[in-house]
Short mmCIF file of C-alpha atoms in Angstrom, two decimals:
data_model
loop_
_atom_site.label_atom_id
_atom_site.label_comp_id
_atom_site.label_asym_id
_atom_site.label_seq_id
_atom_site.Cartn_x
_atom_site.Cartn_y
_atom_site.Cartn_z
CA MET V 977 67.33 105.67 147.46
CA PRO V 978 68.38 103.09 149.99
CA HIS V 979 67.58 103.39 153.78
CA ILE V 980 70.85 104.78 155.01
CA THR V 981 72.46 104.00 158.55
CA LYS V 982 75.43 106.26 159.58
CA ILE V 983 77.73 104.68 162.07
CA PHE V 984 80.14 106.87 164.11
CA GLY V 985 83.04 105.08 165.85
CA GLY V 986 86.24 106.45 167.44
CA PRO V 987 89.53 104.66 167.60
CA GLY V 988 89.04 101.09 169.07
CA ALA V 989 85.34 101.34 169.26
CA GLY V 990 84.73 98.25 166.98
CA LYS V 991 83.59 99.77 163.84
CA THR V 992 84.92 96.69 161.73
CA SER V 993 83.25 94.32 164.28
CA THR V 994 79.96 96.13 164.25
CA LEU V 995 79.92 96.14 160.40
CA VAL V 996 80.73 92.35 160.25
CA ASP V 997 77.94 91.74 162.61
CA ILE V 998 75.49 93.69 160.55
CA LEU V 999 76.69 91.90 157.51
CA LYS V 1000 76.23 88.42 159.22
CA LYS V 1001 72.83 89.43 160.22
CA GLU V 1002 71.87 90.51 156.40
CA ILE V 1003 72.92 87.12 155.43
CA GLU V 1004 70.95 85.33 158.16
CA ASP V 1005 68.16 87.26 157.05
CA GLY V 1006 68.24 86.02 153.59
CA VAL V 1007 70.36 88.34 151.57
CA ARG V 1008 72.80 86.62 149.24
CA PRO V 1009 76.47 87.37 149.60
CA SER V 1010 76.56 88.10 146.05
CA ARG V 1011 73.87 90.80 146.45
CA ILE V 1012 76.16 92.57 149.19
CA ALA V 1013 78.82 95.11 148.36
CA PHE V 1014 81.58 95.91 151.01
CA ILE V 1015 83.39 98.96 149.71
CA THR V 1016 86.78 100.07 151.19
CA HIS V 1017 89.89 102.01 150.38
CA THR V 1018 92.11 99.18 150.62
CA ASN V 1019 92.21 95.42 149.47
CA ALA V 1020 93.50 94.46 153.14
CA ALA V 1021 90.20 95.97 154.67
CA ALA V 1022 88.13 94.06 152.20
CA ASP V 1023 90.17 90.86 152.74
CA GLU V 1024 89.64 91.18 156.50
CA ALA V 1025 85.83 91.61 156.07
CA TRP V 1026 85.70 88.54 153.87
CA SER V 1027 87.71 86.40 156.12
CA ARG V 1028 85.72 87.43 159.26
CA VAL V 1029 82.37 86.62 157.61
CA LYS V 1030 83.99 83.14 156.76
CA LEU V 1031 82.58 82.95 153.21
CA LYS V 1032 84.13 80.31 151.08
CA LYS V 1033 83.89 82.48 148.00
CA ARG V 1034 84.72 86.06 147.96
CA PRO V 1035 81.83 88.18 146.79
CA ARG V 1036 82.35 90.21 143.69
CA PHE V 1037 82.03 93.54 145.27
CA PHE V 1038 84.10 93.02 148.58
CA CYS V 1039 86.54 95.50 147.05
CA THR V 1040 88.02 98.84 146.85
CA ILE V 1041 86.08 101.81 145.16
CA HIS V 1042 88.34 101.68 142.28
CA SER V 1043 87.98 98.01 141.63
CA ALA V 1044 84.19 98.33 141.63
CA CYS V 1045 84.45 101.19 139.10
CA MET V 1046 86.78 99.03 136.92
CA ASP V 1047 84.22 96.35 137.07
CA ARG V 1048 81.47 98.60 135.86
CA LEU V 1049 83.70 100.00 133.13
CA LYS V 1050 84.79 96.41 132.16
CA TYR V 1051 88.54 97.11 132.72
CA GLY V 1052 91.09 94.76 134.09
CA ARG V 1053 94.42 94.98 135.77
CA ARG V 1054 96.12 94.91 132.41
CA ASP V 1055 94.50 98.26 131.61
CA VAL V 1056 96.15 100.17 134.36
CA PHE V 1057 98.69 102.67 133.45
CA PHE V 1058 102.21 102.39 134.98
CA GLU V 1059 104.29 103.82 132.38
CA TRP V 1060 105.97 106.40 134.72
CA GLU V 1061 109.51 105.83 133.44
CA GLU V 1062 108.36 106.45 129.89
CA LEU V 1063 106.57 109.69 130.97
CA SER V 1064 109.88 110.71 132.72
CA LYS V 1065 111.74 110.12 129.51
CA ARG V 1066 109.33 112.31 127.42
CA THR V 1067 109.17 115.22 129.88
CA GLY V 1068 112.50 115.15 131.51
CA MET V 1069 110.94 115.14 135.13
CA ILE V 1070 110.66 112.52 137.54
CA PHE V 1071 107.55 110.63 139.02
CA GLY V 1072 107.00 108.32 141.57
CA GLY V 1073 103.46 106.64 141.48
CA SER V 1074 100.17 106.46 139.98
CA GLY V 1075 97.94 108.22 142.39
CA MET V 1076 97.77 111.17 144.94
CA MET V 1077 99.06 108.91 147.76
CA ASP V 1078 101.99 107.72 145.75
CA ALA V 1079 102.89 111.10 144.55
CA TYR V 1080 102.61 112.52 148.11
CA TYR V 1081 104.98 109.66 149.36
CA TYR V 1082 107.40 109.86 146.73
CA SER V 1083 107.70 113.71 146.82
CA GLY V 1084 108.01 113.51 150.59
CA CYS V 1085 110.76 110.92 150.82
CA ARG V 1086 112.85 112.13 147.84
CA PRO V 1087 113.96 115.63 148.83
CA GLN V 1088 117.03 115.43 146.82
CA ILE V 1089 115.05 116.04 143.68
CA PRO V 1090 115.29 119.63 142.38
CA PRO V 1091 111.64 121.16 142.61
CA GLN V 1092 111.75 122.23 139.01
CA PHE V 1093 112.10 118.47 138.09
CA ASN V 1094 109.43 117.09 140.47
CA GLY V 1095 106.74 115.86 138.37
CA ASP V 1096 104.84 114.35 141.17
CA HIS V 1097 103.74 117.80 142.23
CA ILE V 1098 101.97 118.21 138.96
CA LEU V 1099 100.23 114.88 139.51
CA ILE V 1100 99.13 115.87 142.91
CA ALA V 1101 97.57 119.07 141.66
CA ASN V 1102 95.82 117.44 138.73
CA ASN V 1103 94.51 114.59 140.91
CA PHE V 1104 93.37 117.06 143.70
CA ALA V 1105 91.29 118.97 141.13
CA LYS V 1106 89.70 115.80 140.06
CA SER V 1107 88.96 114.51 143.43
CA ASN V 1108 87.32 117.88 144.45
CA MET V 1109 85.64 118.32 141.16
CA ILE V 1110 87.31 121.75 140.82
CA SER V 1111 89.60 123.37 138.13
CA LEU V 1112 93.43 122.88 138.05
CA SER V 1113 93.92 126.61 138.88
CA GLU V 1114 91.61 126.17 142.01
CA ALA V 1115 93.68 123.14 143.14
CA ARG V 1116 96.84 125.07 142.78
CA ASN V 1117 95.62 127.85 145.08
CA ALA V 1118 94.62 125.16 147.62
CA LEU V 1119 97.69 123.26 147.75
CA PRO V 1120 101.26 124.08 149.13
CA LYS V 1121 103.33 126.43 147.04
CA TYR V 1122 105.25 123.96 145.01
CA PRO V 1123 107.56 125.79 142.62
CA ILE V 1124 106.57 123.75 139.59
CA LEU V 1125 103.00 124.84 139.66
CA ASN V 1126 104.12 128.30 139.03
CA ASN V 1127 105.32 126.94 135.56
CA PRO V 1128 102.45 126.75 133.25
CA TYR V 1129 104.57 125.37 130.51
CA ALA V 1130 105.73 122.51 132.67
CA ILE V 1131 102.20 121.57 133.69
CA LYS V 1132 100.91 121.58 130.24
CA LYS V 1133 103.90 119.60 128.99
CA VAL V 1134 103.37 116.80 131.66
CA LEU V 1135 99.49 116.46 131.36
CA THR V 1136 99.73 116.62 127.54
CA ALA V 1137 102.56 113.92 127.43
CA LEU V 1138 100.45 111.84 130.21
CA LYS V 1139 97.32 112.03 128.04
CA LYS V 1140 99.08 111.01 124.85
CA LEU V 1141 100.90 108.20 126.43
CA LYS V 1142 97.81 106.77 127.96
CA ASN V 1143 95.89 106.97 124.63
CA GLU V 1144 98.85 105.16 122.82
CA SER V 1145 98.82 102.33 125.51
CA GLY V 1146 95.04 102.18 125.73
CA LYS V 1147 95.53 102.42 129.49
CA ILE V 1148 93.96 104.41 132.45
CA ASP V 1149 95.47 105.42 135.72
CA PHE V 1150 93.57 105.14 139.10
CA ASP V 1151 92.18 108.53 138.95
CA ASP V 1152 90.63 107.91 135.54
CA MET V 1153 88.78 104.93 136.97
CA LEU V 1154 86.71 107.16 139.17
CA SER V 1155 86.24 110.06 136.73
CA LEU V 1156 85.27 107.84 133.64
CA TYR V 1157 82.67 105.92 135.78
CA ASN V 1158 81.19 109.11 137.10
CA ALA V 1159 81.01 110.82 133.71
CA ASP V 1160 79.47 107.78 132.08
CA LYS V 1161 75.75 108.37 132.13
CA ASN V 1162 75.05 104.82 131.14
CA ALA V 1163 77.27 103.47 133.89
CA GLU V 1164 75.34 100.76 135.89
CA PRO V 1165 75.05 100.87 139.58
CA LEU V 1166 76.16 97.78 141.68
CA ASN V 1167 73.60 95.08 141.33
CA VAL V 1168 73.31 94.68 145.19
CA ASP V 1169 70.55 94.81 147.71
CA VAL V 1170 73.03 96.03 150.55
CA ILE V 1171 76.06 98.16 150.63
CA PHE V 1172 78.65 98.87 153.17
CA VAL V 1173 81.10 101.92 152.91
CA ASP V 1174 84.07 101.66 155.29
CA GLU V 1175 86.10 104.66 156.45
CA ALA V 1176 83.59 107.14 154.73
CA GLN V 1177 85.34 110.17 156.37
CA ASP V 1178 88.10 109.58 153.84
CA LEU V 1179 85.80 109.98 150.55
CA SER V 1180 86.39 112.75 148.21
CA LYS V 1181 83.59 114.66 146.64
CA LEU V 1182 83.99 112.62 143.49
CA GLN V 1183 84.11 109.45 145.40
CA TRP V 1184 80.67 110.48 147.13
CA GLU V 1185 79.19 110.94 143.78
CA ILE V 1186 80.25 107.50 142.84
CA VAL V 1187 79.01 105.98 146.05
CA HIS V 1188 75.57 107.53 145.38
CA LYS V 1189 75.66 105.96 141.72
CA PHE V 1190 76.73 102.55 143.35
CA TRP V 1191 73.79 102.29 145.59
CA ARG V 1192 70.86 103.48 143.22
CA SER V 1193 69.29 100.12 143.31
CA ALA V 1194 70.26 98.99 146.77
CA ARG V 1195 67.75 98.66 149.55
CA ARG V 1196 70.01 99.53 152.46
CA ALA V 1197 73.29 101.33 152.90
CA TYR V 1198 75.65 101.31 155.82
CA ILE V 1199 78.27 104.07 155.85
CA VAL V 1200 80.74 103.94 158.89
CA GLY V 1201 83.66 106.36 159.89
CA ASP V 1202 84.79 108.77 162.37
CA ASP V 1203 84.58 112.55 161.48
CA ASP V 1204 87.32 113.22 164.00
CA GLN V 1205 89.67 111.21 161.88
CA ALA V 1206 88.85 113.28 158.75
CA ILE V 1207 92.50 114.36 158.08
CA TYR V 1208 93.03 113.55 154.37
CA SER V 1209 91.66 116.70 152.83
CA PHE V 1210 95.15 117.25 151.47
CA LEU V 1211 94.66 114.13 149.40
CA GLY V 1212 91.27 115.42 148.23
CA ALA V 1213 89.00 113.90 150.99
CA ASP V 1214 85.98 115.93 151.74
CA PRO V 1215 86.24 116.60 155.58
CA TYR V 1216 82.59 117.16 156.10
CA GLY V 1217 81.36 114.78 153.50
CA PHE V 1218 80.65 111.96 156.20
CA LEU V 1219 79.45 114.34 158.88
CA ASP V 1220 77.03 116.12 156.78
CA HIS V 1221 75.56 113.20 154.84
CA PRO V 1222 71.91 112.76 155.40
CA CYS V 1223 70.73 109.40 156.86
CA ASP V 1224 67.76 107.71 158.22
CA GLU V 1225 69.30 106.33 161.23
CA THR V 1226 72.47 107.03 163.31
CA ILE V 1227 74.61 104.87 165.44
CA ILE V 1228 77.24 106.03 167.67
CA LEU V 1229 79.76 103.56 169.12
CA ASP V 1230 80.89 105.27 172.32
CA ARG V 1231 83.39 103.15 173.90
CA SER V 1232 86.95 102.35 173.00
CA HIS V 1233 88.37 99.09 174.00
CA ARG V 1234 91.98 99.88 173.09
CA VAL V 1235 92.79 103.62 174.00
CA PRO V 1236 93.93 104.17 177.66
CA LYS V 1237 91.97 106.79 179.63
CA LYS V 1238 94.79 109.34 179.99
CA ILE V 1239 95.61 109.39 176.32
CA GLY V 1240 91.99 109.33 175.38
CA GLN V 1241 91.28 112.34 177.70
CA PHE V 1242 94.18 114.27 176.21
CA ALA V 1243 92.68 113.61 172.63
CA ASP V 1244 89.32 114.79 173.91
CA ALA V 1245 90.84 117.94 174.95
CA VAL V 1246 92.41 118.61 171.57
CA ILE V 1247 89.56 117.46 169.42
CA GLY V 1248 86.90 119.34 171.68
CA LYS V 1249 88.34 122.48 170.20
CA VAL V 1250 86.79 121.60 166.85
CA GLU V 1251 83.39 123.27 166.50
CA ARG V 1252 81.94 121.37 163.60
CA ARG V 1253 81.73 117.67 164.74
CA GLN V 1254 79.45 114.92 166.02
CA LEU V 1255 79.47 114.92 169.87
CA LYS V 1256 79.98 111.30 171.05
CA ASN V 1257 80.66 111.44 174.86
CA PHE V 1258 83.26 108.74 174.28
CA GLN V 1259 84.37 106.37 177.07
CA TRP V 1260 87.90 105.31 177.07
CA ALA V 1261 89.43 102.01 178.18
CA ASP V 1262 89.69 101.59 181.91
CA HIS V 1263 93.48 101.31 182.20
CA ASP V 1264 95.03 104.82 182.63
CA GLY V 1265 98.12 104.68 180.23
CA GLU V 1266 100.83 107.20 180.43
CA MET V 1267 101.85 110.50 178.55
CA VAL V 1268 105.53 111.20 178.41
CA TYR V 1269 106.94 114.34 176.67
CA SER V 1270 110.36 114.32 175.36
CA SER V 1271 112.48 116.68 173.38
CA ARG V 1272 114.86 113.93 172.02
CA SER V 1273 114.63 112.62 168.42
CA LEU V 1274 112.74 109.47 167.62
CA PRO V 1275 115.99 107.40 166.89
CA GLN V 1276 117.50 108.49 170.09
CA LEU V 1277 114.38 107.44 172.01
CA LEU V 1278 114.30 103.96 170.15
CA TRP V 1279 118.09 103.22 170.96
CA ASN V 1280 117.45 104.04 174.65
CA TYR V 1281 113.90 102.69 175.04
CA SER V 1282 113.35 99.15 176.30
CA PRO V 1283 109.59 98.33 176.27
CA GLN V 1284 108.23 95.79 178.41
CA ILE V 1285 104.87 96.05 176.93
CA SER V 1286 103.54 96.39 173.38
CA THR V 1287 104.24 99.84 171.89
CA MET V 1288 102.71 101.62 168.86
CA ILE V 1289 104.95 104.18 167.07
CA LEU V 1290 103.14 106.67 164.62
CA CYS V 1291 105.13 108.44 162.06
CA ARG V 1292 104.24 111.34 159.78
CA HIS V 1293 105.59 109.79 156.61
CA ASN V 1294 106.22 106.15 155.26
CA ALA V 1295 109.83 107.19 154.94
CA HIS V 1296 110.10 107.68 158.59
CA VAL V 1297 108.42 104.19 159.28
CA ARG V 1298 111.15 102.62 157.13
CA ASP V 1299 113.82 104.33 159.26
CA VAL V 1300 112.15 103.21 162.51
CA SER V 1301 112.02 99.71 161.16
CA ASP V 1302 115.71 99.73 160.37
CA ILE V 1303 116.61 100.63 163.88
CA LEU V 1304 114.34 98.21 165.45
CA LYS V 1305 115.98 95.45 163.02
CA ARG V 1306 119.34 96.45 164.19
CA ARG V 1307 118.22 96.20 167.89
CA ARG V 1308 116.81 92.77 167.00
CA THR V 1309 113.48 94.02 168.19
CA PRO V 1310 110.22 92.20 166.93
CA HIS V 1311 107.86 94.45 165.44
CA SER V 1312 105.15 94.89 162.69
CA ILE V 1313 104.34 97.44 160.22
CA ASN V 1314 100.64 97.88 159.21
CA GLY V 1315 99.97 94.66 160.72
CA HIS V 1316 102.68 92.81 158.96
CA SER V 1317 105.24 91.36 161.25
CA TRP V 1318 108.95 91.53 160.32
CA LEU V 1319 109.37 88.23 161.95
CA SER V 1320 106.64 86.81 160.01
CA GLU V 1321 108.33 87.87 156.92
CA LEU V 1322 111.38 85.78 157.86
CA HIS V 1323 109.04 82.83 158.55
CA GLY V 1324 107.43 83.39 155.20
CA VAL V 1325 110.77 82.94 153.55
CA LYS V 1326 111.56 79.82 155.42
CA THR V 1327 108.04 78.43 154.40
CA TYR V 1328 108.67 79.44 150.71
CA ILE V 1329 111.93 77.43 150.92
CA ARG V 1330 110.13 74.29 152.34
CA LEU V 1331 107.29 74.49 149.79
CA TRP V 1332 109.87 74.81 146.91
CA LYS V 1333 111.51 71.64 148.41
CA GLY V 1334 108.15 69.76 148.10
CA GLU V 1335 107.49 69.66 151.86
CA SER V 1336 104.05 70.00 153.32
CA VAL V 1337 103.24 72.86 155.57
CA LEU V 1338 100.09 73.95 157.44
CA LEU V 1339 97.94 76.35 155.67
CA SER V 1340 98.45 79.09 158.37
CA GLU V 1341 102.26 78.82 157.52
CA ALA V 1342 101.48 78.96 153.98
CA VAL V 1343 99.95 82.31 154.28
CA GLY V 1344 103.28 83.96 154.96
CA ALA V 1345 104.76 82.54 151.80
CA LEU V 1346 101.61 83.68 149.75
CA ARG V 1347 102.06 87.16 151.16
CA LEU V 1348 105.71 87.40 150.00
CA ILE V 1349 104.69 86.84 146.27
CA GLN V 1350 101.56 88.91 146.81
CA ASP V 1351 99.14 86.19 145.91
CA ASP V 1352 95.51 87.04 145.69
CA ARG V 1353 94.57 83.80 147.61
CA VAL V 1354 95.82 85.03 151.09
CA PRO V 1355 92.22 85.76 152.31
CA GLU V 1356 91.01 82.38 151.18
CA MET V 1357 93.99 80.58 152.65
CA ILE V 1358 93.47 82.37 156.05
CA ALA V 1359 89.81 81.39 156.24
CA ALA V 1360 90.67 77.80 155.31
CA SER V 1361 93.13 77.55 158.03
CA GLN V 1362 90.74 78.97 160.71
CA GLU V 1363 88.31 76.20 159.61
CA ASN V 1364 90.58 73.42 159.83
CA PRO V 1365 93.97 74.43 161.84
CA GLU V 1366 95.49 70.93 161.04
CA ARG V 1367 95.06 71.13 157.29
CA THR V 1368 98.33 71.08 155.28
CA THR V 1369 99.22 71.99 151.71
CA SER V 1370 102.21 71.41 149.54
CA LYS V 1371 103.96 72.79 146.47
CA GLY V 1372 101.54 70.86 144.19
CA LEU V 1373 98.54 72.67 145.53
CA LEU V 1374 100.09 76.03 144.45
CA LYS V 1375 100.12 75.40 140.74
CA GLY V 1376 100.80 78.49 138.47
CA ILE V 1377 103.48 79.98 140.68
CA ASP V 1378 107.01 80.18 139.39
CA TRP V 1379 108.91 78.76 142.34
CA SER V 1380 112.29 79.06 140.68
#
């Protein structure tokens, strides 16, 4: 059992910076990067940690929890199940994705699908059961009353067809990666001395079991999160898994450098009504900010709003995010979505064309082109461009890419 340090941090408190500082200190103290794991929920978070530590080679276990399980099970990307169209043909239902987040996203943005044909709702119930390590009937009782979940014939039809199709293809879906690793008594832990677990408040009960297996041979573990942001129980996350997890040391990051005082105090008044939480005595940023209440719809606000300062827009669904982006594009308003700039996308296209013509570009410019084609070398290119801002690259350096 490793020495466990639990780090609490609210919005803008510098959780990632704190982890990176600790990570750098571990390396300075002699821990080899190859003996460190940085487990995240997204590849983007793992990429950011790698680029900020400025390591030339990405350590093996700077990755998502799913990727780490695949590594231990000796599966590759080609082993991932994506045959959702074939499943639709065999069941007469419609499916949107390969995991709970995909299923929720597609079921939320495609209301035109008749409920009796929405196979995503069956996937949601099945994956929710796996994440919480409960029966399917218990999952049905815990979820919204989707009509199709009252049809045992439809549930059996979908799950039987899914199992058969995965057996035929020899592939597994994202939820299988977790279940198979956890069920394998011979599954190896991660061969690391230090492990970092980011956004731990979003882990499900199954994922906590896996994390415990991951760090069996580790000496130190750092788990970071914010129990006040434990909002994904509808996706199977254990809302108290992080809060109640035993530890040897607790660190509370108690100052936000991003959230204005008035907005932070409003948030305090709301979250303070939650009885079971970690008290933080959080200090908000010095500037006041402003709270404005409006009865108008978001599109109406956007058409009439002319911000002179940077503005964040939070939406309930990804479908709404796309609607907002469409409005901003029609207004010719520069904006970014999840850190990815709409204008940078245009610059990426221009850079792509220049590279295709054989011109040389700065590494920092090439990042945009690589993002367009979802190339794995984006973090490496970012790190290289930070080390040498004047370094250039050309079409010849990007071998293996079909530039046609």
